[in-house]
């Protein structure tokens, strides 16, 4: 709910701040996620020690993300804010005629941040997000 309030304040403040750009984008990101993969390996080992031959069927593939934001450009720089939602998962599974067992590690991320950019050459900017 707080995120919606922040976005409404930004949208309402737009006429006071001059020209602004509102955008929505889809992002496809791949991250190492070593800690989560190590956790999944520990789960696999626990199952195998119990005599259940599980296999990893999903090992945290690329993250699907959605981002909405607003930029406020000036002659020298651009400042803005954004909201980002991402999801991925890991899953181990075993099934036979008597049933199945699995462990799903679902990962969702919600991110609210600020960003800035400044041009260093024609069609080339330095860009940062916090």
mmCIF file with all atom_site columns, C-alpha atoms in Angstrom, residues 23-125:
data_model
loop_
_atom_site.group_PDB
_atom_site.id
_atom_site.type_symbol
_atom_site.label_atom_id
_atom_site.label_alt_id
_atom_site.label_comp_id
_atom_site.label_asym_id
_atom_site.label_entity_id
_atom_site.label_seq_id
_atom_site.pdbx_PDB_ins_code
_atom_site.Cartn_x
_atom_site.Cartn_y
_atom_site.Cartn_z
_atom_site.occupancy
_atom_site.B_iso_or_equiv
_atom_site.pdbx_formal_charge
_atom_site.auth_seq_id
_atom_site.auth_comp_id
_atom_site.auth_asym_id
_atom_site.auth_atom_id
_atom_site.pdbx_PDB_model_num
ATOM 1   C CA . UNK A 1 23  ? 7.652  3.835   -18.113 1.00 0.00 ? 23  UNK A CA 1
ATOM 2   C CA . UNK A 1 24  ? 6.793  0.169   -17.657 1.00 0.00 ? 24  UNK A CA 1
ATOM 3   C CA . UNK A 1 25  ? 9.278  -2.484  -18.731 1.00 0.00 ? 25  UNK A CA 1
ATOM 4   C CA . UNK A 1 26  ? 9.849  -6.209  -18.535 1.00 0.00 ? 26  UNK A CA 1
ATOM 5   C CA . UNK A 1 27  ? 13.305 -7.386  -17.527 1.00 0.00 ? 27  UNK A CA 1
ATOM 6   C CA . UNK A 1 28  ? 14.926 -10.792 -17.968 1.00 0.00 ? 28  UNK A CA 1
ATOM 7   C CA . UNK A 1 29  ? 17.850 -11.138 -15.542 1.00 0.00 ? 29  UNK A CA 1
ATOM 8   C CA . UNK A 1 30  ? 20.211 -13.931 -14.651 1.00 0.00 ? 30  UNK A CA 1
ATOM 9   C CA . UNK A 1 31  ? 21.982 -13.998 -11.296 1.00 0.00 ? 31  UNK A CA 1
ATOM 10  C CA . UNK A 1 32  ? 24.378 -16.489 -9.707  1.00 0.00 ? 32  UNK A CA 1
ATOM 11  C CA . UNK A 1 33  ? 22.357 -17.048 -6.489  1.00 0.00 ? 33  UNK A CA 1
ATOM 12  C CA . UNK A 1 34  ? 25.118 -19.221 -4.992  1.00 0.00 ? 34  UNK A CA 1
ATOM 13  C CA . UNK A 1 35  ? 23.626 -19.184 -1.474  1.00 0.00 ? 35  UNK A CA 1
ATOM 14  C CA . UNK A 1 36  ? 20.256 -20.418 -2.714  1.00 0.00 ? 36  UNK A CA 1
ATOM 15  C CA . UNK A 1 37  ? 21.853 -23.091 -4.886  1.00 0.00 ? 37  UNK A CA 1
ATOM 16  C CA . UNK A 1 38  ? 23.920 -24.237 -1.871  1.00 0.00 ? 38  UNK A CA 1
ATOM 17  C CA . UNK A 1 39  ? 20.715 -24.436 0.187   1.00 0.00 ? 39  UNK A CA 1
ATOM 18  C CA . UNK A 1 40  ? 19.083 -26.502 -2.552  1.00 0.00 ? 40  UNK A CA 1
ATOM 19  C CA . UNK A 1 41  ? 22.118 -28.843 -2.580  1.00 0.00 ? 41  UNK A CA 1
ATOM 20  C CA . UNK A 1 42  ? 21.723 -29.313 1.194   1.00 0.00 ? 42  UNK A CA 1
ATOM 21  C CA . UNK A 1 43  ? 18.057 -30.233 0.696   1.00 0.00 ? 43  UNK A CA 1
ATOM 22  C CA . UNK A 1 44  ? 19.047 -32.708 -2.015  1.00 0.00 ? 44  UNK A CA 1
ATOM 23  C CA . UNK A 1 45  ? 21.607 -34.264 0.319   1.00 0.00 ? 45  UNK A CA 1
ATOM 24  C CA . UNK A 1 46  ? 19.047 -34.543 3.144   1.00 0.00 ? 46  UNK A CA 1
ATOM 25  C CA . UNK A 1 47  ? 16.565 -36.312 0.846   1.00 0.00 ? 47  UNK A CA 1
ATOM 26  C CA . UNK A 1 48  ? 19.266 -38.652 -0.493  1.00 0.00 ? 48  UNK A CA 1
ATOM 27  C CA . UNK A 1 49  ? 20.426 -39.489 3.056   1.00 0.00 ? 49  UNK A CA 1
ATOM 28  C CA . UNK A 1 50  ? 16.806 -40.477 3.779   1.00 0.00 ? 50  UNK A CA 1
ATOM 29  C CA . UNK A 1 51  ? 16.838 -42.826 0.781   1.00 0.00 ? 51  UNK A CA 1
ATOM 30  C CA . UNK A 1 52  ? 14.696 -40.677 -1.535  1.00 0.00 ? 52  UNK A CA 1
ATOM 31  C CA . UNK A 1 53  ? 16.396 -40.218 -4.955  1.00 0.00 ? 53  UNK A CA 1
ATOM 32  C CA . UNK A 1 54  ? 15.234 -36.664 -5.721  1.00 0.00 ? 54  UNK A CA 1
ATOM 33  C CA . UNK A 1 55  ? 16.545 -34.583 -8.610  1.00 0.00 ? 55  UNK A CA 1
ATOM 34  C CA . UNK A 1 56  ? 16.796 -30.830 -9.120  1.00 0.00 ? 56  UNK A CA 1
ATOM 35  C CA . UNK A 1 57  ? 14.261 -29.979 -11.828 1.00 0.00 ? 57  UNK A CA 1
ATOM 36  C CA . UNK A 1 58  ? 14.647 -26.201 -11.535 1.00 0.00 ? 58  UNK A CA 1
ATOM 37  C CA . UNK A 1 59  ? 17.859 -24.589 -10.347 1.00 0.00 ? 59  UNK A CA 1
ATOM 38  C CA . UNK A 1 60  ? 16.964 -20.867 -10.128 1.00 0.00 ? 60  UNK A CA 1
ATOM 39  C CA . UNK A 1 61  ? 16.763 -20.026 -13.834 1.00 0.00 ? 61  UNK A CA 1
ATOM 40  C CA . UNK A 1 62  ? 16.719 -16.470 -15.118 1.00 0.00 ? 62  UNK A CA 1
ATOM 41  C CA . UNK A 1 63  ? 14.521 -14.070 -13.184 1.00 0.00 ? 63  UNK A CA 1
ATOM 42  C CA . UNK A 1 64  ? 11.427 -12.553 -14.785 1.00 0.00 ? 64  UNK A CA 1
ATOM 43  C CA . UNK A 1 65  ? 10.901 -8.974  -13.654 1.00 0.00 ? 65  UNK A CA 1
ATOM 44  C CA . UNK A 1 66  ? 8.479  -6.106  -14.114 1.00 0.00 ? 66  UNK A CA 1
ATOM 45  C CA . UNK A 1 67  ? 9.466  -2.508  -13.475 1.00 0.00 ? 67  UNK A CA 1
ATOM 46  C CA . UNK A 1 68  ? 7.514  0.744   -13.389 1.00 0.00 ? 68  UNK A CA 1
ATOM 47  C CA . UNK A 1 69  ? 9.171  4.069   -12.896 1.00 0.00 ? 69  UNK A CA 1
ATOM 48  C CA . UNK A 1 70  ? 9.215  7.784   -13.437 1.00 0.00 ? 70  UNK A CA 1
ATOM 49  C CA . UNK A 1 71  ? 12.136 9.898   -14.697 1.00 0.00 ? 71  UNK A CA 1
ATOM 50  C CA . UNK A 1 72  ? 12.586 13.643  -14.353 1.00 0.00 ? 72  UNK A CA 1
ATOM 51  C CA . UNK A 1 73  ? 15.079 14.817  -16.996 1.00 0.00 ? 73  UNK A CA 1
ATOM 52  C CA . UNK A 1 74  ? 16.913 18.152  -16.937 1.00 0.00 ? 74  UNK A CA 1
ATOM 53  C CA . UNK A 1 75  ? 19.598 19.510  -19.251 1.00 0.00 ? 75  UNK A CA 1
ATOM 54  C CA . UNK A 1 76  ? 22.455 18.026  -17.209 1.00 0.00 ? 76  UNK A CA 1
ATOM 55  C CA . UNK A 1 77  ? 21.061 14.899  -15.563 1.00 0.00 ? 77  UNK A CA 1
ATOM 56  C CA . UNK A 1 78  ? 18.042 12.666  -15.045 1.00 0.00 ? 78  UNK A CA 1
ATOM 57  C CA . UNK A 1 79  ? 16.664 11.652  -11.644 1.00 0.00 ? 79  UNK A CA 1
ATOM 58  C CA . UNK A 1 80  ? 13.882 9.189   -11.049 1.00 0.00 ? 80  UNK A CA 1
ATOM 59  C CA . UNK A 1 81  ? 12.297 6.498   -8.962  1.00 0.00 ? 81  UNK A CA 1
ATOM 60  C CA . UNK A 1 82  ? 11.217 2.959   -9.709  1.00 0.00 ? 82  UNK A CA 1
ATOM 61  C CA . UNK A 1 83  ? 9.378  -0.093  -8.375  1.00 0.00 ? 83  UNK A CA 1
ATOM 62  C CA . UNK A 1 84  ? 10.646 -3.542  -9.426  1.00 0.00 ? 84  UNK A CA 1
ATOM 63  C CA . UNK A 1 85  ? 9.122  -7.007  -8.856  1.00 0.00 ? 85  UNK A CA 1
ATOM 64  C CA . UNK A 1 86  ? 11.107 -10.158 -9.683  1.00 0.00 ? 86  UNK A CA 1
ATOM 65  C CA . UNK A 1 87  ? 10.528 -13.899 -9.323  1.00 0.00 ? 87  UNK A CA 1
ATOM 66  C CA . UNK A 1 88  ? 12.373 -17.180 -9.840  1.00 0.00 ? 88  UNK A CA 1
ATOM 67  C CA . UNK A 1 89  ? 12.422 -20.572 -8.145  1.00 0.00 ? 89  UNK A CA 1
ATOM 68  C CA . UNK A 1 90  ? 14.324 -23.743 -7.469  1.00 0.00 ? 90  UNK A CA 1
ATOM 69  C CA . UNK A 1 91  ? 12.607 -27.117 -7.215  1.00 0.00 ? 91  UNK A CA 1
ATOM 70  C CA . UNK A 1 92  ? 13.638 -30.657 -6.373  1.00 0.00 ? 92  UNK A CA 1
ATOM 71  C CA . UNK A 1 93  ? 11.283 -33.542 -7.115  1.00 0.00 ? 93  UNK A CA 1
ATOM 72  C CA . UNK A 1 94  ? 10.806 -37.296 -6.952  1.00 0.00 ? 94  UNK A CA 1
ATOM 73  C CA . UNK A 1 95  ? 7.776  -39.273 -8.003  1.00 0.00 ? 95  UNK A CA 1
ATOM 74  C CA . UNK A 1 96  ? 6.849  -42.902 -8.622  1.00 0.00 ? 96  UNK A CA 1
ATOM 75  C CA . UNK A 1 97  ? 3.713  -45.082 -8.607  1.00 0.00 ? 97  UNK A CA 1
ATOM 76  C CA . UNK A 1 98  ? 3.200  -44.581 -4.851  1.00 0.00 ? 98  UNK A CA 1
ATOM 77  C CA . UNK A 1 99  ? 3.286  -40.793 -4.830  1.00 0.00 ? 99  UNK A CA 1
ATOM 78  C CA . UNK A 1 100 ? 5.621  -37.866 -5.043  1.00 0.00 ? 100 UNK A CA 1
ATOM 79  C CA . UNK A 1 101 ? 7.637  -35.480 -2.927  1.00 0.00 ? 101 UNK A CA 1
ATOM 80  C CA . UNK A 1 102 ? 9.134  -32.131 -3.793  1.00 0.00 ? 102 UNK A CA 1
ATOM 81  C CA . UNK A 1 103 ? 10.609 -29.005 -2.255  1.00 0.00 ? 103 UNK A CA 1
ATOM 82  C CA . UNK A 1 104 ? 10.062 -25.689 -4.039  1.00 0.00 ? 104 UNK A CA 1
ATOM 83  C CA . UNK A 1 105 ? 12.126 -22.657 -3.126  1.00 0.00 ? 105 UNK A CA 1
ATOM 84  C CA . UNK A 1 106 ? 10.155 -19.708 -4.504  1.00 0.00 ? 106 UNK A CA 1
ATOM 85  C CA . UNK A 1 107 ? 11.965 -16.399 -4.634  1.00 0.00 ? 107 UNK A CA 1
ATOM 86  C CA . UNK A 1 108 ? 10.107 -13.087 -4.994  1.00 0.00 ? 108 UNK A CA 1
ATOM 87  C CA . UNK A 1 109 ? 11.742 -9.681  -4.730  1.00 0.00 ? 109 UNK A CA 1
ATOM 88  C CA . UNK A 1 110 ? 10.119 -6.284  -4.309  1.00 0.00 ? 110 UNK A CA 1
ATOM 89  C CA . UNK A 1 111 ? 12.387 -3.303  -4.807  1.00 0.00 ? 111 UNK A CA 1
ATOM 90  C CA . UNK A 1 112 ? 11.701 0.405   -4.452  1.00 0.00 ? 112 UNK A CA 1
ATOM 91  C CA . UNK A 1 113 ? 14.568 2.656   -5.428  1.00 0.00 ? 113 UNK A CA 1
ATOM 92  C CA . UNK A 1 114 ? 15.957 5.804   -6.957  1.00 0.00 ? 114 UNK A CA 1
ATOM 93  C CA . UNK A 1 115 ? 18.124 6.224   -10.018 1.00 0.00 ? 115 UNK A CA 1
ATOM 94  C CA . UNK A 1 116 ? 20.142 8.851   -11.750 1.00 0.00 ? 116 UNK A CA 1
ATOM 95  C CA . UNK A 1 117 ? 21.935 9.368   -15.055 1.00 0.00 ? 117 UNK A CA 1
ATOM 96  C CA . UNK A 1 118 ? 24.191 11.968  -16.583 1.00 0.00 ? 118 UNK A CA 1
ATOM 97  C CA . UNK A 1 119 ? 25.435 12.141  -20.182 1.00 0.00 ? 119 UNK A CA 1
ATOM 98  C CA . UNK A 1 120 ? 29.166 11.737  -20.841 1.00 0.00 ? 120 UNK A CA 1
ATOM 99  C CA . UNK A 1 121 ? 29.014 11.691  -24.659 1.00 0.00 ? 121 UNK A CA 1
ATOM 100 C CA . UNK A 1 122 ? 26.393 11.762  -27.364 1.00 0.00 ? 122 UNK A CA 1
ATOM 101 C CA . UNK A 1 123 ? 24.004 8.812   -26.757 1.00 0.00 ? 123 UNK A CA 1
ATOM 102 C CA . UNK A 1 124 ? 26.145 7.607   -23.820 1.00 0.00 ? 124 UNK A CA 1
ATOM 103 C CA . UNK A 1 125 ? 25.143 8.096   -20.169 1.00 0.00 ? 125 UNK A CA 1
#
